[in-house]
């Protein structure tokens, strides 16, 4: 049986950020999550899978995740949803960060800022939104419970967690976001991080040196 949601990961920019194309298999309508750059590669992936992209979703305002989100939205004629408005600061400085990192950064205004408990749609599917501050103040995570899939940006990685040494980062807040917002999604939930390989929350609860149950109990 065809699953209701499919996803393909396309690493973009020299920082190898995981842009994810997700779509509703019934309608073949979908979204790019965090299209930071390399737009020709993203358009090629969309064509290869036969997906009609109807929106762009953004987890947070760092340049490798959304430097060219506004450019792609304009090219495709689609809206941008996310992140939380607390990341307005990061989106406003995309051009400056682009010069610093040697990437193309174009500030944009999302069509919709997202908050904890909001939902976003793709075709016939509905994803839940969780506000998970710590890496950035306005970071959000997208969760499709029926597929046991979460797109977590730079909150959590296989064996690691997001950096909190950037402006407005907060280590304690990040740990709380992971434990209070991600773990309740269930141990079997597969998550796509902003960099590196997907993993499962249950594996990270056992083995992650920063947020395993044992590490947090110590």
mmCIF file of C-alpha atoms in Angstrom:
data_model
loop_
_atom_site.group_PDB
_atom_site.id
_atom_site.type_symbol
_atom_site.label_atom_id
_atom_site.label_comp_id
_atom_site.label_asym_id
_atom_site.label_seq_id
_atom_site.Cartn_x
_atom_site.Cartn_y
_atom_site.Cartn_z
ATOM 1 C CA UNK A 1 0.000 0.000 0.000
ATOM 2 C CA UNK A 2 1.264 3.487 -0.834
ATOM 3 C CA UNK A 3 2.045 5.531 2.292
ATOM 4 C CA UNK A 4 0.076 8.813 2.616
ATOM 5 C CA UNK A 5 3.268 10.898 2.811
ATOM 6 C CA UNK A 6 6.567 10.545 0.999
ATOM 7 C CA UNK A 7 9.773 12.504 1.518
ATOM 8 C CA UNK A 8 13.101 12.881 -0.228
ATOM 9 C CA UNK A 9 16.121 14.677 1.215
ATOM 10 C CA UNK A 10 18.184 17.004 -0.993
ATOM 11 C CA UNK A 11 21.330 18.353 0.733
ATOM 12 C CA UNK A 12 21.955 21.969 -0.323
ATOM 13 C CA UNK A 13 24.655 24.641 0.045
ATOM 14 C CA UNK A 14 28.279 23.952 1.054
ATOM 15 C CA UNK A 15 26.912 23.434 4.596
ATOM 16 C CA UNK A 16 25.056 20.304 3.358
ATOM 17 C CA UNK A 17 21.755 21.349 4.861
ATOM 18 C CA UNK A 18 18.941 18.826 4.441
ATOM 19 C CA UNK A 19 16.205 20.394 2.348
ATOM 20 C CA UNK A 20 13.282 17.948 2.315
ATOM 21 C CA UNK A 21 10.643 17.617 -0.377
ATOM 22 C CA UNK A 22 7.533 16.145 1.256
ATOM 23 C CA UNK A 23 4.287 15.350 -0.514
ATOM 24 C CA UNK A 24 0.818 13.855 -0.267
ATOM 25 C CA UNK A 25 0.852 10.707 -2.408
ATOM 26 C CA UNK A 26 -2.897 10.950 -3.080
ATOM 27 C CA UNK A 27 -2.772 14.443 -4.624
ATOM 28 C CA UNK A 28 0.962 14.666 -5.503
ATOM 29 C CA UNK A 29 0.964 18.112 -3.910
ATOM 30 C CA UNK A 30 3.711 18.985 -1.475
ATOM 31 C CA UNK A 31 6.195 21.417 0.016
ATOM 32 C CA UNK A 32 9.880 22.109 0.288
ATOM 33 C CA UNK A 33 11.050 22.296 3.898
ATOM 34 C CA UNK A 34 14.072 24.603 4.350
ATOM 35 C CA UNK A 35 15.135 25.367 0.751
ATOM 36 C CA UNK A 36 18.381 27.138 1.638
ATOM 37 C CA UNK A 37 19.919 27.193 -1.835
ATOM 38 C CA UNK A 38 20.879 25.169 -4.929
ATOM 39 C CA UNK A 39 17.483 25.928 -6.446
ATOM 40 C CA UNK A 40 18.136 24.165 -9.792
ATOM 41 C CA UNK A 41 18.694 20.908 -7.850
ATOM 42 C CA UNK A 42 15.451 21.431 -5.931
ATOM 43 C CA UNK A 43 13.450 22.114 -9.089
ATOM 44 C CA UNK A 44 14.959 18.996 -10.689
ATOM 45 C CA UNK A 45 13.922 16.871 -7.668
ATOM 46 C CA UNK A 46 10.393 18.250 -7.854
ATOM 47 C CA UNK A 47 10.177 17.384 -11.565
ATOM 48 C CA UNK A 48 11.661 13.913 -11.063
ATOM 49 C CA UNK A 49 9.104 13.008 -8.373
ATOM 50 C CA UNK A 50 6.216 14.624 -10.259
ATOM 51 C CA UNK A 51 5.265 16.771 -7.265
ATOM 52 C CA UNK A 52 3.387 20.077 -7.501
ATOM 53 C CA UNK A 53 4.891 22.235 -4.757
ATOM 54 C CA UNK A 54 2.139 24.340 -3.191
ATOM 55 C CA UNK A 55 4.103 26.002 -0.382
ATOM 56 C CA UNK A 56 7.457 26.376 1.329
ATOM 57 C CA UNK A 57 7.891 25.512 5.002
ATOM 58 C CA UNK A 58 10.732 26.990 7.071
ATOM 59 C CA UNK A 59 11.920 25.632 10.432
ATOM 60 C CA UNK A 60 14.126 28.606 11.369
ATOM 61 C CA UNK A 61 15.859 31.686 10.045
ATOM 62 C CA UNK A 62 19.459 30.548 9.550
ATOM 63 C CA UNK A 63 20.847 31.126 6.082
ATOM 64 C CA UNK A 64 21.541 27.498 5.157
ATOM 65 C CA UNK A 65 17.878 26.732 5.837
ATOM 66 C CA UNK A 66 16.135 29.678 4.201
ATOM 67 C CA UNK A 67 18.651 31.883 2.377
ATOM 68 C CA UNK A 68 16.863 31.364 -0.937
ATOM 69 C CA UNK A 69 13.382 30.463 0.332
ATOM 70 C CA UNK A 70 12.018 33.821 -0.815
ATOM 71 C CA UNK A 71 13.603 33.455 -4.249
ATOM 72 C CA UNK A 72 12.103 29.985 -4.713
ATOM 73 C CA UNK A 73 8.684 31.078 -3.447
ATOM 74 C CA UNK A 74 8.643 33.872 -6.013
ATOM 75 C CA UNK A 75 9.785 31.551 -8.817
ATOM 76 C CA UNK A 76 7.087 28.971 -8.023
ATOM 77 C CA UNK A 77 4.404 31.486 -7.058
ATOM 78 C CA UNK A 78 3.774 29.830 -3.673
ATOM 79 C CA UNK A 79 3.497 31.080 -0.075
ATOM 80 C CA UNK A 80 6.005 30.610 2.756
ATOM 81 C CA UNK A 81 4.812 29.298 6.134
ATOM 82 C CA UNK A 82 7.119 29.478 9.162
ATOM 83 C CA UNK A 83 9.105 29.925 11.207
ATOM 84 C CA UNK A 84 7.813 31.470 14.456
ATOM 85 C CA UNK A 85 7.980 35.269 14.444
ATOM 86 C CA UNK A 86 10.749 35.263 17.074
ATOM 87 C CA UNK A 87 13.122 34.465 14.164
ATOM 88 C CA UNK A 88 12.328 37.714 12.343
ATOM 89 C CA UNK A 89 15.755 38.931 13.524
ATOM 90 C CA UNK A 90 17.522 36.126 11.625
ATOM 91 C CA UNK A 91 15.517 36.511 8.425
ATOM 92 C CA UNK A 92 16.162 40.268 8.385
ATOM 93 C CA UNK A 93 19.934 39.685 8.365
ATOM 94 C CA UNK A 94 20.054 37.002 5.637
ATOM 95 C CA UNK A 95 21.880 39.283 3.187
ATOM 96 C CA UNK A 96 24.597 40.092 5.750
ATOM 97 C CA UNK A 97 24.942 36.450 6.743
ATOM 98 C CA UNK A 98 25.133 35.515 3.070
ATOM 99 C CA UNK A 99 28.149 37.744 2.591
ATOM 100 C CA UNK A 100 29.767 36.290 5.712
ATOM 101 C CA UNK A 101 29.215 32.658 4.645
ATOM 102 C CA UNK A 102 29.641 33.108 0.884
ATOM 103 C CA UNK A 103 26.013 32.121 0.260
ATOM 104 C CA UNK A 104 23.078 33.868 -1.390
ATOM 105 C CA UNK A 105 20.842 35.290 1.328
ATOM 106 C CA UNK A 106 17.646 37.165 0.474
ATOM 107 C CA UNK A 107 15.427 38.464 3.306
ATOM 108 C CA UNK A 108 11.710 37.685 2.981
ATOM 109 C CA UNK A 109 8.455 38.054 4.874
ATOM 110 C CA UNK A 110 6.645 34.730 5.418
ATOM 111 C CA UNK A 111 3.011 34.675 4.347
ATOM 112 C CA UNK A 112 2.276 33.060 7.695
ATOM 113 C CA UNK A 113 4.272 32.993 10.914
ATOM 114 C CA UNK A 114 3.659 29.782 12.849
ATOM 115 C CA UNK A 115 3.069 29.116 16.534
ATOM 116 C CA UNK A 116 2.953 26.065 18.782
ATOM 117 C CA UNK A 117 -0.174 24.040 18.084
ATOM 118 C CA UNK A 118 -0.723 25.392 14.567
ATOM 119 C CA UNK A 119 -1.170 23.026 11.621
ATOM 120 C CA UNK A 120 0.008 23.176 8.010
ATOM 121 C CA UNK A 121 -1.479 21.278 5.088
ATOM 122 C CA UNK A 122 -0.022 19.545 2.017
ATOM 123 C CA UNK A 123 -2.584 18.205 -0.381
ATOM 124 C CA UNK A 124 -4.905 16.129 1.841
ATOM 125 C CA UNK A 125 -2.393 15.837 4.709
ATOM 126 C CA UNK A 126 -2.158 17.869 7.916
ATOM 127 C CA UNK A 127 1.091 18.341 9.850
ATOM 128 C CA UNK A 128 1.323 19.615 13.425
ATOM 129 C CA UNK A 129 3.592 22.513 14.322
ATOM 130 C CA UNK A 130 5.665 22.609 17.505
ATOM 131 C CA UNK A 131 7.572 25.712 18.604
ATOM 132 C CA UNK A 132 10.989 24.432 19.763
ATOM 133 C CA UNK A 133 13.203 27.376 20.757
ATOM 134 C CA UNK A 134 16.827 27.044 21.844
ATOM 135 C CA UNK A 135 18.883 26.818 18.637
ATOM 136 C CA UNK A 136 17.038 29.953 17.532
ATOM 137 C CA UNK A 137 14.154 31.628 19.407
ATOM 138 C CA UNK A 138 11.636 31.033 16.619
ATOM 139 C CA UNK A 139 12.500 27.470 15.589
ATOM 140 C CA UNK A 140 9.547 25.232 14.690
ATOM 141 C CA UNK A 141 9.253 21.495 14.008
ATOM 142 C CA UNK A 142 6.792 19.806 11.617
ATOM 143 C CA UNK A 143 5.251 16.472 12.648
ATOM 144 C CA UNK A 144 3.062 14.084 10.652
ATOM 145 C CA UNK A 145 1.814 11.713 13.359
ATOM 146 C CA UNK A 146 0.184 9.112 11.022
ATOM 147 C CA UNK A 147 3.551 8.638 9.278
ATOM 148 C CA UNK A 148 5.591 8.846 12.521
ATOM 149 C CA UNK A 149 7.782 11.454 10.816
ATOM 150 C CA UNK A 150 9.152 14.731 12.154
ATOM 151 C CA UNK A 151 11.211 17.415 10.399
ATOM 152 C CA UNK A 152 13.228 18.943 13.220
ATOM 153 C CA UNK A 153 15.653 21.367 11.559
ATOM 154 C CA UNK A 154 18.625 22.018 13.854
ATOM 155 C CA UNK A 155 16.976 21.074 17.175
ATOM 156 C CA UNK A 156 18.259 17.489 17.264
ATOM 157 C CA UNK A 157 20.730 15.384 15.281
ATOM 158 C CA UNK A 158 21.867 11.784 15.238
ATOM 159 C CA UNK A 159 24.112 11.733 18.312
ATOM 160 C CA UNK A 160 24.038 15.488 18.869
ATOM 161 C CA UNK A 161 21.888 18.574 19.420
ATOM 162 C CA UNK A 162 21.677 22.026 17.870
ATOM 163 C CA UNK A 163 24.290 24.679 18.580
ATOM 164 C CA UNK A 164 23.309 27.348 21.069
ATOM 165 C CA UNK A 165 26.319 29.669 20.751
ATOM 166 C CA UNK A 166 24.720 31.812 18.026
ATOM 167 C CA UNK A 167 22.923 35.052 18.964
ATOM 168 C CA UNK A 168 19.763 34.354 20.998
ATOM 169 C CA UNK A 169 20.586 30.662 21.402
ATOM 170 C CA UNK A 170 19.711 29.081 24.752
ATOM 171 C CA UNK A 171 21.031 25.659 25.786
ATOM 172 C CA UNK A 172 18.557 24.998 28.609
ATOM 173 C CA UNK A 173 15.654 26.038 26.393
ATOM 174 C CA UNK A 174 16.861 23.642 23.687
ATOM 175 C CA UNK A 175 16.965 20.713 26.110
ATOM 176 C CA UNK A 176 13.437 21.549 27.298
ATOM 177 C CA UNK A 177 12.199 21.742 23.694
ATOM 178 C CA UNK A 178 13.584 18.275 22.953
ATOM 179 C CA UNK A 179 12.193 16.616 26.082
ATOM 180 C CA UNK A 180 8.836 18.412 26.203
ATOM 181 C CA UNK A 181 8.019 18.708 22.488
ATOM 182 C CA UNK A 182 9.890 15.941 20.637
ATOM 183 C CA UNK A 183 9.924 12.940 22.985
ATOM 184 C CA UNK A 184 6.104 12.878 23.331
ATOM 185 C CA UNK A 185 5.928 12.238 19.568
ATOM 186 C CA UNK A 186 7.034 8.676 20.366
ATOM 187 C CA UNK A 187 10.176 6.537 20.273
ATOM 188 C CA UNK A 188 9.316 5.081 16.859
ATOM 189 C CA UNK A 189 9.113 8.498 15.211
ATOM 190 C CA UNK A 190 11.757 8.993 12.526
ATOM 191 C CA UNK A 191 13.170 12.503 12.368
ATOM 192 C CA UNK A 192 14.917 14.314 9.546
ATOM 193 C CA UNK A 193 17.522 16.690 11.002
ATOM 194 C CA UNK A 194 18.890 19.807 9.338
ATOM 195 C CA UNK A 195 22.216 18.069 8.693
ATOM 196 C CA UNK A 196 23.305 14.438 8.601
ATOM 197 C CA UNK A 197 21.316 11.228 8.653
ATOM 198 C CA UNK A 198 17.780 10.655 9.914
ATOM 199 C CA UNK A 199 17.368 8.789 13.196
ATOM 200 C CA UNK A 200 14.604 7.810 15.612
ATOM 201 C CA UNK A 201 13.696 9.550 18.847
ATOM 202 C CA UNK A 202 13.927 6.234 20.724
ATOM 203 C CA UNK A 203 17.516 5.721 19.556
ATOM 204 C CA UNK A 204 18.491 9.227 20.686
ATOM 205 C CA UNK A 205 16.844 8.667 24.072
ATOM 206 C CA UNK A 206 19.133 5.651 24.504
ATOM 207 C CA UNK A 207 22.394 6.846 22.969
ATOM 208 C CA UNK A 208 22.550 10.630 22.485
ATOM 209 C CA UNK A 209 25.268 11.972 24.836
ATOM 210 C CA UNK A 210 23.398 15.269 25.307
ATOM 211 C CA UNK A 211 19.750 14.267 25.732
ATOM 212 C CA UNK A 212 19.584 10.525 26.417
ATOM 213 C CA UNK A 213 17.461 9.631 29.438
ATOM 214 C CA UNK A 214 20.661 8.644 31.263
ATOM 215 C CA UNK A 215 22.463 11.895 30.398
ATOM 216 C CA UNK A 216 19.556 14.029 31.565
ATOM 217 C CA UNK A 217 19.167 12.032 34.779
ATOM 218 C CA UNK A 218 22.837 12.464 35.686
#
